[in-house]
XYZ file of C-alpha atoms in Angstrom:
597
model
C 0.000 0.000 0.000
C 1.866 3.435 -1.032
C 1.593 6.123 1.804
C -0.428 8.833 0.938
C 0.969 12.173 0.473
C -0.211 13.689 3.752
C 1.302 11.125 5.589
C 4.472 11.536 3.502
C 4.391 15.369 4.854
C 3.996 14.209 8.580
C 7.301 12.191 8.116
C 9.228 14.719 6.717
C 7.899 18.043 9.163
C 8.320 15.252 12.366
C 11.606 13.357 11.194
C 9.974 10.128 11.175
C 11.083 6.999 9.623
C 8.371 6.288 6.798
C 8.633 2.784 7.131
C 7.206 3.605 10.710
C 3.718 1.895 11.591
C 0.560 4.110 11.499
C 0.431 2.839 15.380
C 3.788 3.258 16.346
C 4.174 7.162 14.821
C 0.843 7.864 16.081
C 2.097 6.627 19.919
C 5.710 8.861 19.032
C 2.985 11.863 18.798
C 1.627 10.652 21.858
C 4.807 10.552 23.600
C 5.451 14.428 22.566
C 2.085 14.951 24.214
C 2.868 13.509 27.164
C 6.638 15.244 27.672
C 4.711 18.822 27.179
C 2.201 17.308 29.799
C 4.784 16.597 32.045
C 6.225 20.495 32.179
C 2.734 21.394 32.439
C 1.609 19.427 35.174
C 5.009 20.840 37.894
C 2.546 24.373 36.367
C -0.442 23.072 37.958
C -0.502 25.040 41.092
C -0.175 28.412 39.517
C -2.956 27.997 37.567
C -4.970 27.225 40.804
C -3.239 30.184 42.454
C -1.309 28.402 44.703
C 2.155 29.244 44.197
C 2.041 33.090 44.872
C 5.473 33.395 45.833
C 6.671 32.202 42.504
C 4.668 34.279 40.797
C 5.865 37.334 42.375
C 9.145 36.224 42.252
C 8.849 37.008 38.317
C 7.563 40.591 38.838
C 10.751 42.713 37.964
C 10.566 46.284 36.551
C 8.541 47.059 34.099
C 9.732 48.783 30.546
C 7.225 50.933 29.282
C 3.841 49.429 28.365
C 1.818 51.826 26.293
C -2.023 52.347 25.921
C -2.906 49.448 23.517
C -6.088 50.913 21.756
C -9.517 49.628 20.465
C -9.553 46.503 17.916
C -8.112 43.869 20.034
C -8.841 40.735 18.009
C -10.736 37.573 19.342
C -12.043 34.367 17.846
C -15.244 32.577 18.671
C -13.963 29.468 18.893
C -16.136 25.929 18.545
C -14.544 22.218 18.564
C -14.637 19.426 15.773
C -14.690 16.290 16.793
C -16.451 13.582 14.836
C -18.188 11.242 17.298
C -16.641 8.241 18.032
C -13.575 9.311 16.184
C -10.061 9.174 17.871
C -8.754 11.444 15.285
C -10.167 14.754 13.846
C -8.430 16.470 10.860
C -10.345 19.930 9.651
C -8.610 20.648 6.079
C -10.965 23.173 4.536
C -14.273 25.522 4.938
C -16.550 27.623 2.515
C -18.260 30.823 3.145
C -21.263 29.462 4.661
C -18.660 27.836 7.742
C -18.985 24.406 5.969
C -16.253 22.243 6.861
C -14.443 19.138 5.461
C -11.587 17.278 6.959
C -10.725 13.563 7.511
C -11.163 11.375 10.532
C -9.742 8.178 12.381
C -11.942 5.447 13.645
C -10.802 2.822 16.635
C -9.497 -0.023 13.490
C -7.641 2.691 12.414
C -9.123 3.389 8.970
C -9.656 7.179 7.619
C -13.001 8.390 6.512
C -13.733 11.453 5.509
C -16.396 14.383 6.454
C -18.461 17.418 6.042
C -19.958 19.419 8.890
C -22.527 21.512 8.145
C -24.461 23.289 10.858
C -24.225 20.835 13.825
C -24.287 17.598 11.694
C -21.640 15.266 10.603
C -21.828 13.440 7.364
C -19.526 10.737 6.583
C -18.000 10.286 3.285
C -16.787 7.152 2.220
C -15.677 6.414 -1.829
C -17.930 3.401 -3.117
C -14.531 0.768 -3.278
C -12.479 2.744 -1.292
C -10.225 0.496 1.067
C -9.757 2.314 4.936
C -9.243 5.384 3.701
C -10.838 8.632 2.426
C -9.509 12.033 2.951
C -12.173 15.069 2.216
C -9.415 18.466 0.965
C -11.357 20.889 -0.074
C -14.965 22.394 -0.582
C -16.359 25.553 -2.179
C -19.236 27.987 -2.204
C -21.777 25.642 -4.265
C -20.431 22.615 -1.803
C -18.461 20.782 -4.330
C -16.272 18.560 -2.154
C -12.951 17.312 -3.489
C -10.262 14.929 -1.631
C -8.483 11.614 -2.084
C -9.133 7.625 -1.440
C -7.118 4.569 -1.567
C -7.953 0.964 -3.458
C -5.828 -1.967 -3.532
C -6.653 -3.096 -7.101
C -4.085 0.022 -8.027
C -2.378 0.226 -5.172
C -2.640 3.708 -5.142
C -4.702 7.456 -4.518
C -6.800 8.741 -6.382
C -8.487 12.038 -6.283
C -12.542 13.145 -6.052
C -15.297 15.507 -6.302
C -17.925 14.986 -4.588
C -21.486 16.432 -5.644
C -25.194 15.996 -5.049
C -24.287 12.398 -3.961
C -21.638 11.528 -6.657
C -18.557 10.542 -6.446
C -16.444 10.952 -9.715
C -12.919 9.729 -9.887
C -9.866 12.121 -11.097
C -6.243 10.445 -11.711
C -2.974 12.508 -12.938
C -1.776 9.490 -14.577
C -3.791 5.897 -13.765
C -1.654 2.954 -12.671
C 1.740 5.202 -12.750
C 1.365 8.153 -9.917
C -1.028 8.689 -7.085
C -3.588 11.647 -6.857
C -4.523 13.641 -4.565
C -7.032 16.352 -4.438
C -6.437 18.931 -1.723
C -8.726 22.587 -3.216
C -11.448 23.312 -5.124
C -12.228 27.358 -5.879
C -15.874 28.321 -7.270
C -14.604 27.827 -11.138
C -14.506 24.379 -10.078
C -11.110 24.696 -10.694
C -9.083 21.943 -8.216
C -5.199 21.510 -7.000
C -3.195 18.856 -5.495
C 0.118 16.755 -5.727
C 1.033 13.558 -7.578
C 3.789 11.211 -7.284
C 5.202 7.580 -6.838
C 7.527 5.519 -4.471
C 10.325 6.613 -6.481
C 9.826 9.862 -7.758
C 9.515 13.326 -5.992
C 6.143 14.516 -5.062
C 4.734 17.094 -7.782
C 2.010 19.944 -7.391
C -0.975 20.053 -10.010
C -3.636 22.444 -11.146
C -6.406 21.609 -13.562
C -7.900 25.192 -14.538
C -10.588 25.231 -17.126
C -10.318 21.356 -17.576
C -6.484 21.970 -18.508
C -3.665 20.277 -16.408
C -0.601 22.203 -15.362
C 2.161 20.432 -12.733
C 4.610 22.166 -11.086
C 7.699 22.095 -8.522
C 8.219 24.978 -6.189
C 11.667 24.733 -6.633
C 13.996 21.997 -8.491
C 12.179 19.418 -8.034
C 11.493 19.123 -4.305
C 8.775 17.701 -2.996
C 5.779 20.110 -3.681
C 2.211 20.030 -2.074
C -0.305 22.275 -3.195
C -3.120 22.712 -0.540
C -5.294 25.331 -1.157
C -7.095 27.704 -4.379
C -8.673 31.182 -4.083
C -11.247 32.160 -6.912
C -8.357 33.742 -9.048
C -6.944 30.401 -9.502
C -4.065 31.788 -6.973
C -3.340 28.687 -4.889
C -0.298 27.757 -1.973
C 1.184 25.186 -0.397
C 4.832 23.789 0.768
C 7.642 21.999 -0.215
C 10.171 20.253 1.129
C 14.105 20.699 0.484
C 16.960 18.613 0.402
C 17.572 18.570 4.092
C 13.756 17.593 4.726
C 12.515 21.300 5.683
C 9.243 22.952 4.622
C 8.935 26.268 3.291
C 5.328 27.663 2.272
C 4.841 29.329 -0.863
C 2.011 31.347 -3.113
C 1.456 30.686 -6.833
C -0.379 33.260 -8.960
C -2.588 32.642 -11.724
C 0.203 33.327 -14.153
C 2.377 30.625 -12.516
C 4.565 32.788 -10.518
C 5.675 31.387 -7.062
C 6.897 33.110 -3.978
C 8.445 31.495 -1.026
C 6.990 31.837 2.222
C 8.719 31.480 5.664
C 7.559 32.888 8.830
C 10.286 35.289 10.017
C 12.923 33.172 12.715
C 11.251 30.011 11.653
C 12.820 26.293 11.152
C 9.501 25.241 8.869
C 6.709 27.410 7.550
C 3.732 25.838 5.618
C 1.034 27.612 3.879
C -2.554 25.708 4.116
C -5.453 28.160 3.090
C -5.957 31.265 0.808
C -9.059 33.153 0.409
C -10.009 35.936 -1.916
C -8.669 38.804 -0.596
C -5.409 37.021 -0.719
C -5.173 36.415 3.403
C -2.803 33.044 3.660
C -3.404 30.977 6.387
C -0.952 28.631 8.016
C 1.938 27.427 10.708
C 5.061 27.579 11.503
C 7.580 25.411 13.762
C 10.135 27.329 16.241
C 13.726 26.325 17.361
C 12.316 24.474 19.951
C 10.181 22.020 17.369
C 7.114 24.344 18.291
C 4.266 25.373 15.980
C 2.430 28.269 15.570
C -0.800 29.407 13.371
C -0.424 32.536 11.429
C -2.078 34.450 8.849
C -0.286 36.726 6.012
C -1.501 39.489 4.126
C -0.046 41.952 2.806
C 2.979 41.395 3.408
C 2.944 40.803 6.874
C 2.624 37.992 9.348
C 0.193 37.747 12.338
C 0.986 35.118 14.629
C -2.419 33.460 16.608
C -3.055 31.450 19.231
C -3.672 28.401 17.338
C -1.289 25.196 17.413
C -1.738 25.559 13.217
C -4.407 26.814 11.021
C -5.361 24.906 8.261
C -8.327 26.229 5.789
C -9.379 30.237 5.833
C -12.204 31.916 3.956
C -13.766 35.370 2.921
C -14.852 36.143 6.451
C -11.395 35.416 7.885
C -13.152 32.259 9.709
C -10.279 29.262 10.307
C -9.971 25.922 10.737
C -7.409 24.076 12.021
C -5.750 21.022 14.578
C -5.742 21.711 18.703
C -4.986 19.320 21.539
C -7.423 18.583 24.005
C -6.990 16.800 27.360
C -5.538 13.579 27.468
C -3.475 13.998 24.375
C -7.057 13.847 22.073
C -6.283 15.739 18.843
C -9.685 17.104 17.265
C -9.791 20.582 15.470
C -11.431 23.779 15.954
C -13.733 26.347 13.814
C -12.399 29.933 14.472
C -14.739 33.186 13.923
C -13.195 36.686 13.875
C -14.174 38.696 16.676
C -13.479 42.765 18.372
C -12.557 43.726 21.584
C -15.115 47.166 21.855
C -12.144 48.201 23.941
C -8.894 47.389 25.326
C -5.964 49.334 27.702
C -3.268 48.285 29.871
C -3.942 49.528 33.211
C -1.223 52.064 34.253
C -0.678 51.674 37.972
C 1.178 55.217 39.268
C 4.411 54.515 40.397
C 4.439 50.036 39.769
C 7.227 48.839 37.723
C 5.089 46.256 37.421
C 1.467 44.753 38.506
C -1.214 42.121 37.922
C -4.855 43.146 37.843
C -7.300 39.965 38.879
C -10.606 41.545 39.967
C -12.749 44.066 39.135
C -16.363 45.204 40.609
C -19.546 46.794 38.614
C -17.284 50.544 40.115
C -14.438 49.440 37.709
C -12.740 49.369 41.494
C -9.684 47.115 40.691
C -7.287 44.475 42.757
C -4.017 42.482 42.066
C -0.780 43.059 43.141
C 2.236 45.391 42.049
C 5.841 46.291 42.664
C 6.930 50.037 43.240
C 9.799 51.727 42.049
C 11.637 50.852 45.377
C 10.886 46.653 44.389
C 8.093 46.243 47.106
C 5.335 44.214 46.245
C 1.758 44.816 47.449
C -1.813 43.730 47.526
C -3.393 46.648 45.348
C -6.738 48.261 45.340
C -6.934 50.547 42.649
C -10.408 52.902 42.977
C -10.525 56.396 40.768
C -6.832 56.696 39.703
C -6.085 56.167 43.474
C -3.613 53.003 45.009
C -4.608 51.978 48.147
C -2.163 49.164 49.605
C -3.751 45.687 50.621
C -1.227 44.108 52.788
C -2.295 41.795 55.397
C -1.103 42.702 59.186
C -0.038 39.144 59.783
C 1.566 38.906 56.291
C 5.220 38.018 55.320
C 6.559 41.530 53.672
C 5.144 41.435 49.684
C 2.935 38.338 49.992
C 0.012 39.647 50.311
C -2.320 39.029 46.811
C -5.666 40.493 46.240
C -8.476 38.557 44.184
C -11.342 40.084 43.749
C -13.315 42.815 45.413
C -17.792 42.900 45.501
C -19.917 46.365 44.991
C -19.875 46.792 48.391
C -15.864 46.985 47.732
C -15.405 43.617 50.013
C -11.935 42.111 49.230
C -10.886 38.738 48.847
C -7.207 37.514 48.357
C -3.947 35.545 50.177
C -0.929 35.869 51.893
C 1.510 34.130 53.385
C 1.932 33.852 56.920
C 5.341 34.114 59.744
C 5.490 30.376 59.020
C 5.327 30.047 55.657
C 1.984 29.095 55.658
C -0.985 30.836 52.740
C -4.277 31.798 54.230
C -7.029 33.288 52.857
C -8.272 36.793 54.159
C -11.426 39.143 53.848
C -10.374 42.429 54.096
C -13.786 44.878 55.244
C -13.685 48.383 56.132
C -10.156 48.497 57.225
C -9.895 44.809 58.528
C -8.530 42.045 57.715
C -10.047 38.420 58.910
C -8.627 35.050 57.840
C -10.002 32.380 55.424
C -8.958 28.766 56.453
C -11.024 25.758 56.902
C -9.933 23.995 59.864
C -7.269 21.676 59.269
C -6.507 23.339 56.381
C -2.179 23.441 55.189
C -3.013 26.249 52.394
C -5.971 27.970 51.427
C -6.686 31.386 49.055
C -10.115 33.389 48.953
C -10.703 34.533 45.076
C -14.083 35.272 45.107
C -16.999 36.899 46.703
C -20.462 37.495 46.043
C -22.860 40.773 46.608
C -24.128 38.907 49.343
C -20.628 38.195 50.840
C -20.280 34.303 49.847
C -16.483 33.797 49.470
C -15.367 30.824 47.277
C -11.031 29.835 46.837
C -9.130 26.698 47.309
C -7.522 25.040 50.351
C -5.504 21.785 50.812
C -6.074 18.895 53.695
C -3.002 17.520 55.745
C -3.085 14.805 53.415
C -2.257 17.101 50.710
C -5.769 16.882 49.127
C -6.907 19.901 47.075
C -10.516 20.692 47.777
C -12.524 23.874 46.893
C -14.830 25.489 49.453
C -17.438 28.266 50.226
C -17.707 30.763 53.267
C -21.143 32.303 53.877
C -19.421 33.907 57.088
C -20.184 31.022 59.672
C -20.373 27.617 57.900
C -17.397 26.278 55.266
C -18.618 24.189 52.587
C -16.030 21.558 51.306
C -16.199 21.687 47.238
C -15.275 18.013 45.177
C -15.682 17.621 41.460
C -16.927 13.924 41.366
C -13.870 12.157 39.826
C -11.367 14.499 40.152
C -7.963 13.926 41.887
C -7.982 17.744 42.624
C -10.538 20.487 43.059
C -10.204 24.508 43.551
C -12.661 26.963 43.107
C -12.494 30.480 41.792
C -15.629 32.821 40.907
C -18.923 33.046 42.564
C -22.022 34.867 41.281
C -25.183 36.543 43.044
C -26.854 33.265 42.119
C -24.570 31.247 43.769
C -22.709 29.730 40.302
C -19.330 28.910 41.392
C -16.305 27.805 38.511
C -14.044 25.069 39.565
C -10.538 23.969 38.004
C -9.672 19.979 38.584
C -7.092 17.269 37.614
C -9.177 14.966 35.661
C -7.844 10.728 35.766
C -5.234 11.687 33.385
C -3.823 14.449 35.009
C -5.147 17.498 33.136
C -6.297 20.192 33.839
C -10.191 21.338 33.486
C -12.590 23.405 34.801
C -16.756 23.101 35.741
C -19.319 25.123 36.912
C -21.013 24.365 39.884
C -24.884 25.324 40.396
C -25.229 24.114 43.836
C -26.025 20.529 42.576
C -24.746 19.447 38.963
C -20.931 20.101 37.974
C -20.909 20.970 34.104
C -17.693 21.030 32.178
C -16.932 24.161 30.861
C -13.541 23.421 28.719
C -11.888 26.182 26.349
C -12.466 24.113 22.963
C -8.861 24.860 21.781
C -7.518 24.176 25.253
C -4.898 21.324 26.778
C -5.838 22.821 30.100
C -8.541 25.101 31.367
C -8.554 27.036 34.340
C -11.882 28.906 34.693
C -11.597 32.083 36.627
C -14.314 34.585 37.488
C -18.165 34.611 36.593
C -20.285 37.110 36.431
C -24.168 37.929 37.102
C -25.093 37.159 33.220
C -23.131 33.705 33.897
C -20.289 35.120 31.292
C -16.965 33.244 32.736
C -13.614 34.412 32.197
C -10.453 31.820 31.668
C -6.418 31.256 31.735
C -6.552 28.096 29.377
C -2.618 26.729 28.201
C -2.080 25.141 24.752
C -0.029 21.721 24.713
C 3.215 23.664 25.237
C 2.490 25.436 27.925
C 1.738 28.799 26.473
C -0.767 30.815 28.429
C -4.040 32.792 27.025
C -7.009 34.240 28.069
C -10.801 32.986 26.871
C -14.371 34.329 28.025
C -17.761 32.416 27.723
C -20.217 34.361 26.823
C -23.503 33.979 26.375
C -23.131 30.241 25.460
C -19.897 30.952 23.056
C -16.168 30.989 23.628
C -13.918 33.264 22.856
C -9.863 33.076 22.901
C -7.750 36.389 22.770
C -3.808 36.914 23.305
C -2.787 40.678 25.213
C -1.262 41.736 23.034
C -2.332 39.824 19.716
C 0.471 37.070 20.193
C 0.885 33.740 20.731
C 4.835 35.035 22.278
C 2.568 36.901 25.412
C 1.336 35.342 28.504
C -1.906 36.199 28.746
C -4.558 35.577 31.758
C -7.873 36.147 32.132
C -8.903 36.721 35.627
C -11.902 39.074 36.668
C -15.144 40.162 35.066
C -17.836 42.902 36.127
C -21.267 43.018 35.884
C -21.281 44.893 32.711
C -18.875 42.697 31.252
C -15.549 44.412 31.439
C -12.703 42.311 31.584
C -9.173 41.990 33.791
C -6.219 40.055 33.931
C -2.794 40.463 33.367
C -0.220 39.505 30.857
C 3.784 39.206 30.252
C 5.165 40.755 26.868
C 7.015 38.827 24.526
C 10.745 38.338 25.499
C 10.112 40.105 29.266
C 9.037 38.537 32.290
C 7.423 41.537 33.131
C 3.734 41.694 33.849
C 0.627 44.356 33.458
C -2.458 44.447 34.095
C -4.873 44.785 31.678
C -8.712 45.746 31.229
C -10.961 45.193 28.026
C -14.463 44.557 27.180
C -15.283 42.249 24.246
């Protein structure tokens, strides 16, 4: 059976041996999943809040930051994953957010599929033998991909319409075809090749077949076609590398490669000419981007695969426990954004923020002391707990009735939780408790946080100022809770049987999982009245960014618009504005921030 030409891409972007198993390079993937896990997981803590003194550790002077300015960009962002499928490959989408991709199924055979709406359709070749592979799709939903039977022993390329299948081959019985776009013309574009010789690009314009190399003759993979017949794609040089590159209508090609990059490839164009792709780092890394005009925007996708007119994306993410499925991306505005200037910090972290736009975090001044913060009407008002080690004290989050919530740590290295009211400062501790932090409190006073047993189990809790209420997601080897609304909704974060990280809401009575779609691990933060939940959620490397649920959607966003930034999302108001904080690219400097989406 020859390997198909996708495959033959994995093994030369991954540097595996193609006479590898489907099993065996599938489990080496796994094993990369698993090694980022393992960073992740000595990360936990901080996600819960529970390493303060590490993160303050990291708060040096700040250089600079600079009013950021309206037109922050977002994505709505909604998961793919086939049902029952242990693999989920988006390739492509039209203008009405149709997608196509390619799935794996538990005998390990490849089907292919359109999503339309909320419904998956399978497509399967009549004869086809464990594999077809849906590439493209346009406006009028002409579908074109690729399928595999044993009487040739080779690909062959589709289109799929109105129920037909109708077979397209380069060259029968001497290369296998692929079919990986298809533009409104019903134009289409692929690759072609066999054991022996190099992969070769193809267009068929107007019923006329052109091939092509991007350079030489190195491997060349064409993978998307806007409506001017302009199409990209990569290729691979002699030392194995990708490099992404655009092809006009005339036949002119450009290489593409993401500035500082080891490997760029180029997976989607639309018709404004906006390419859509990834890139890998030094570090074996990879990064979505999109290009136009000259310029490339890095995003906070692992890749990005298909792109059209609206700027929507598709493209690959890693969910918990290693499962990769993909991810439909929708453009979206922040109304407003600004880094919150804190007079006289070198550097500060905003995490709450009440229906007053009254703030809290933490800073460092000029002089390198760290402080609980309260910032009310361009005024900073220290929070710094009287029984507090110097510069551990953190605030959380802060009610109407400007009731504070936060953590410091104690003579004996101990963190406890406080309530600070009207000049005074009670603790937060469940009895028996070896750690606990406050980070949220209700109009009516209800505090919600995390604390830790003398066995070392994580548990979350609420105060309602006489009784604590021990907090345990069913299942979970760890609990912590953050936000709590006027209704009494509380979000939880929790180390699921593999290890991950995820987060819940609470109701009183039913946990519901409330997972970033594009996220590895999800730490839900605050909540507001309107139920709208804000989130640090961490890709499969580690990388931090912020998400809100809004009204039944997510959305993902990067302060500023960069996968490089740390970004956390961390309190919410009831009118919807946002806080957190974030670290530049490069610095390990952080600032507050405050937007509304």
């Amino acid at each position: 059976m020859k390997t198909p030409a996708w495959w033959v891409r994995a093994f030369l972007l991954m540097g595996w041996d193609s006479t590898q198993t489907l099993e065996s390079s599938i489990q080496a993937a796994r094993e990369i999943v698993m090694s980022n896990f393992c960073r992740l997981f000595t990360r936990g803590f901080e996600i819960l809040g529970l390493t303060i003194l590490v993160f303050l550790s990291e708060i040096v002077a700040l250089t600079g930051m600079a009013y950021a300015g309206s037109g922050v960009t977002a994505y709505k962002v909604e998961q793919i994953a086939v049902p029952g499928a242990t693999y989920t490959y988006a390739a492509a989408l039209n203008k009405s957010g149709d997608v196509v991709g390619q799935f794996t199924v538990a005998n390990g055979a490849t089907e292919g599929f359109e999503l339309k709406g909320k419904k998956y359709t399978t497509l399967l070749v009549p004869g086809s033998e464990n594999y077809t592979a849906a590439g493209g799709i346009n406006d009028s939903g002409l579908i074109v991909g690729t399928f595999y039977t044993s009487s040739h022993s080779e690909y062959h390329g589709f289109l799929y319409s109105k129920g037909k299948y109708t077979q397209y081959d380069v060259e029968l019985n001497v290369v296998s075809t692929e079919i990986s776009a298809v533009n409104n013309n019903g134009d289409f574009g692929g690759e072609s090749g066999a054991a022996d010789t190099p992969t070769e690009a193809f267009v068929n314009i107007g019923g006329v077949l052109t091939q092509f190399y991007a350079t030489g003759t190195d491997n060349t993979f064409l993978l998307a076609m806007n409506n001017s017949d302009d199409s990209v794609g990569e290729y691979y040089d002699s030392s194995g590398n990708a490099h992404g590159f655009y092809r006009s209508a005339s036949g002119a090609i450009t290489v593409l490669n993401f500035p500082g990059a080891v490997q760029t490839l180029c997976n989607g164009i639309n018709d404004s000419g906006v390419i859509s792709g990834y890139y890998y780092d030094s570090a074996g890394e990879t990064h979505g981007f999109v290009y136009s005009g000259g310029t490339f925007t890095e995003l906070s996708f692992l890749t990005t695969a298909g792109i059209n007119n609206a700027g929507d994306l598709v493209g690959q993410s890693v969910s918990p426990a290693g499962v990769a499925d993909s991810y439909l991306a929708t453009p979206a505005t922040f109304a407003s954004y600004a880094t919150v200037d804190i007079p006289g910090a070198e550097s500060s972290a905003i995490y709450g923020i009440n229906s007053s736009k009254a703030m809290v975090g933490v800073y460092t001044n000029s002089s390198g002391a760290t402080h609980g913060l309260l910032y009310e009407k361009d005024k900073v008002t220290n929070i710094d707990d009287p029984n507090a080690q110097a510069g551990t004290t953190v605030a959380y989050n802060i009610n109407t009735a400007g009731d504070i919530v936060g953590a410091y740590t104690n003579g004996s290295g101990v963190e406890v939780g406080f309530y600070y009211s009207d000049g005074t400062y009670t603790d937060i501790a469940p009895s028996g408790s070896q750690y606990t932090n406050a980070t949220g409190i209700n109009d009516s006073g209800v505090i919600t946080g995390g604390w830790v047993d003398s066995s070392g189990n994580g548990h979350g809790y609420t105060y309602n100022g006489s009784t604590y209420t021990s907090i345990d997601v069913p299942g979970a080897s760890f609990t912590g809770c953050w936000g709590i609304n006027d209704s009494g909704d509380i979000t939880c974060q929790w180390v699921d049987q593999y290890g991950d990280f995820e987060s819940s809401l609470y109701n009183g009575s039913t946990f519901t999982t409330i997972d970033v779609p594009v996220a590895y691990l999800t730490a839900a933060h605050s909540i507001n009245k309107d139920g709208d939940i804000v989130f640090l959620w961490q890709d499969i490397y580690g990388n931090s960014h912020g998400a809100i649920l809004k009204a039944g959607s997510y959305y993902i966003f990067d302060v500023p618009l960069s996968d490089g930034a740390s970004t956390d999302a961390d309190g919410i108001n009831a009118a919807g504005e946002i806080v957190g904080h974030f670290t530049p690219t490069g610095t390990s400097v952080t600032s507050g921030y405050e937007g509304k989406l």
